[in-house]
Amino acid sequence: MARSIGSNFLAQLNSSEIRPFYAIKMNFTSGALLLNTTYNDLVIGGNTYLSSGHILNISQIAETSDTKASGIQINLTGLDSSILSAGLNDDVAGMVVEVYFGVLTTTSNADVIVDTPYKIFEGFIDTMVLDEQGISSTLKFTVENKMIILEKPTDRRYTDEDQKDLFPNDRGLEFVASLQNKSIAWGGGSK
């Protein structure tokens, strides 16, 4: 897949000093949870990603040349009670997760994002596990790549009834049943 990043982003990556960050968007039914790995809130695409530099852990994001779905794990610890409540009360399976990589400018101490952060992963929450260790709690999310959809079997059939479920006025598969036992003399005359 062709990918492009802004010239300022590329220049920042090639410089001797770099201030990278990750931003995560988890779309729960009660609303999106927006977090970033810096110590300050960041505004990306009009949305405010809350700082969580010391509480966010993202596993390695693997990329292969094969067409296969490689998932990741996201761990949240030291959670605010509202975040913990949303994680426990929402049905999180299948919720969309987006992970972005970006850099902050190094020319000043300001937290200014260079160009647009780059989406490095998109997938669906598979499982969520709450791990309580005395005074701290950790939410562990297993997130499957969106390509996991390619591995699921389809329930669709090439029948007129199945096609009409999708498109009621479509008559393209109307004669499929009558073709099942039809004898066709290919390349010759009929006998």
C-alpha positions as a printed Julia matrix, in Angstrom:
191×3 Matrix{Float64}:
   0.0     0.0     0.0
   1.39    3.39   -0.93
   1.91    5.69    2.01
   2.83    9.32    2.17
   3.76   11.66    4.98
   4.2    15.41    4.95
   7.59   16.93    4.15
   7.79   18.59    7.6
   6.97   15.24    9.24
   9.73   13.54    7.22
  12.23   16.29    8.03
  11.43   15.93   11.73
  11.94   12.14   11.54
  15.34   12.67    9.9
  16.49   15.31   12.38
  18.92   14.61   15.23
  16.24   15.3    17.85
  12.76   13.8    17.75
   9.69   13.96   20.01
   7.43   11.06   18.91
   4.03   10.19   20.34
   1.16    7.77   19.82
  -2.51    8.66   19.89
  -5.27    6.1    20.36
  -8.96    6.42   19.58
 -11.18    3.72   21.09
 -14.8     4.0    19.97
 -16.94    2.75   22.86
 -20.74    2.84   22.68
 -20.76    5.49   25.43
 -18.35    7.68   23.44
 -14.8     7.73   22.1
 -11.87    7.36   24.48
  -9.04    9.54   23.13
  -5.57    9.12   24.66
  -2.03   10.11   23.73
   1.37    9.16   25.11
   2.56   12.7    25.91
   2.19   14.55   29.19
  -0.13   17.19   27.69
  -3.5    17.05   25.95
  -3.23   17.22   22.14
  -5.82   18.35   19.59
  -5.85   16.13   16.5
  -8.5    16.59   13.83
 -10.59   18.76   16.16
 -10.62   16.09   18.9
  -8.77   16.43   22.21
  -6.63   13.41   23.03
  -6.03   13.24   26.79
  -2.49   12.95   28.11
  -1.58    9.58   29.54
   2.16    9.41   29.08
   2.73    7.21   32.09
  -0.3     4.9    31.84
  -0.4     3.71   28.23
   1.33    0.63   26.8
   1.01   -0.5    23.19
   2.51   -3.78   21.97
   4.64   -3.9    18.85
   2.71   -3.33   15.64
   3.8    -5.94   13.12
   3.58   -5.43    9.4
   4.09   -8.3     7.0
   4.14   -8.7     3.25
   1.57  -11.5     3.6
  -2.13  -10.75    3.58
  -2.8   -11.62    7.19
  -4.25   -9.9    10.22
  -1.72   -9.12   12.95
  -3.24   -7.8    16.14
  -1.91   -5.68   19.0
  -2.44   -5.37   22.73
  -3.16   -2.08   24.51
  -2.79   -1.85   28.3
  -4.26    0.99   30.34
  -3.25    1.29   34.0
  -3.86    3.83   36.76
  -7.26    4.48   35.27
  -9.69    7.25   36.1
 -12.89    5.74   37.51
 -14.97    7.05   34.58
 -12.7     5.3    32.05
 -12.76    2.09   34.08
 -16.55    2.3    34.33
 -16.93    2.75   30.55
 -14.62   -0.18   29.9
 -16.54   -2.45   32.26
 -20.1    -1.38   31.36
 -19.83   -1.09   27.56
 -19.93   -4.07   25.23
 -16.44   -3.5    23.83
 -16.14   -6.49   21.49
 -16.02   -5.28   17.88
 -15.48   -1.6    18.75
 -13.13    0.22   16.37
  -9.64    1.23   17.55
  -7.32    3.58   15.65
  -3.64    4.11   16.51
  -1.74    7.15   15.19
   1.97    7.99   15.2
   3.04   11.6    15.22
   5.88   13.91   16.14
   6.0    17.17   18.04
   8.15   20.09   16.96
  11.58   20.38   18.56
  12.11   24.06   17.79
  10.41   25.17   21.01
   9.11   23.65   24.2
   5.56   24.0    22.89
   3.59   20.85   22.11
   2.94   21.6    18.45
   2.11   18.64   16.22
   4.15   18.47   13.01
   1.83   17.92    9.99
  -0.87   15.29   10.52
  -0.27   12.19   12.65
  -0.05    9.02   10.61
  -2.55    6.18   11.14
  -0.44    3.08   11.71
  -3.14    0.65   12.83
  -6.9     0.19   12.67
  -8.78   -2.75   14.07
 -11.51   -4.12   16.3
 -11.44   -4.93   20.01
 -11.49   -8.69   20.44
 -11.23   -9.07   24.21
 -10.86   -6.92   27.3
  -9.46   -8.26   30.57
  -9.47   -6.42   33.91
  -6.4    -7.25   35.99
  -6.63   -6.0    39.58
  -3.41   -5.95   41.61
  -4.3    -4.61   45.06
  -4.39   -0.83   44.67
  -4.06   -0.65   40.87
  -6.15   -1.9    37.96
  -5.1    -2.64   34.4
  -7.4    -2.98   31.4
  -5.83   -5.18   28.73
  -7.36   -4.88   25.27
  -6.59   -7.38   22.54
  -7.2    -5.66   19.22
  -7.43   -7.52   15.92
  -6.45   -5.88   12.65
  -9.37   -4.86   10.44
  -8.15   -7.45    7.91
  -9.57  -10.12   10.24
 -12.83   -9.63    8.32
 -11.22  -11.39    5.34
 -10.84  -14.57    7.42
 -14.52  -14.78    8.36
 -16.72  -17.0     6.2
 -19.59  -15.36    4.4
 -23.19  -16.45    4.93
 -24.3   -15.28    1.51
 -25.49  -17.65   -1.25
 -25.88  -17.01   -4.94
 -29.65  -17.56   -4.95
 -32.52  -15.35   -5.97
 -33.87  -15.24   -2.4
 -30.52  -14.22   -0.93
 -30.05  -11.51   -3.56
 -33.55  -10.15   -2.91
 -32.67   -9.8     0.81
 -30.05   -7.28   -0.23
 -31.76   -5.75   -3.28
 -35.53   -6.44   -3.41
 -35.97   -5.33   -7.03
 -32.93   -7.14   -8.46
 -33.86   -9.97  -10.85
 -30.26  -10.93  -11.78
 -30.35  -14.34  -10.07
 -33.96  -15.19  -10.9
 -33.11  -18.17  -13.15
 -30.26  -19.72  -11.12
 -32.45  -22.55   -9.79
 -33.64  -23.52  -13.28
 -30.01  -23.74  -14.53
 -29.03  -26.43  -12.02
 -30.06  -29.44  -14.12
 -29.95  -27.86  -17.57
 -27.9   -29.71  -20.21
 -25.89  -27.42  -22.45
 -24.08  -28.69  -25.57
 -21.02  -26.48  -25.64
 -19.5   -25.88  -29.08
 -21.88  -28.13  -30.94
 -25.41  -28.25  -32.14
 -28.27  -29.51  -30.03
 -29.18  -33.19  -30.38
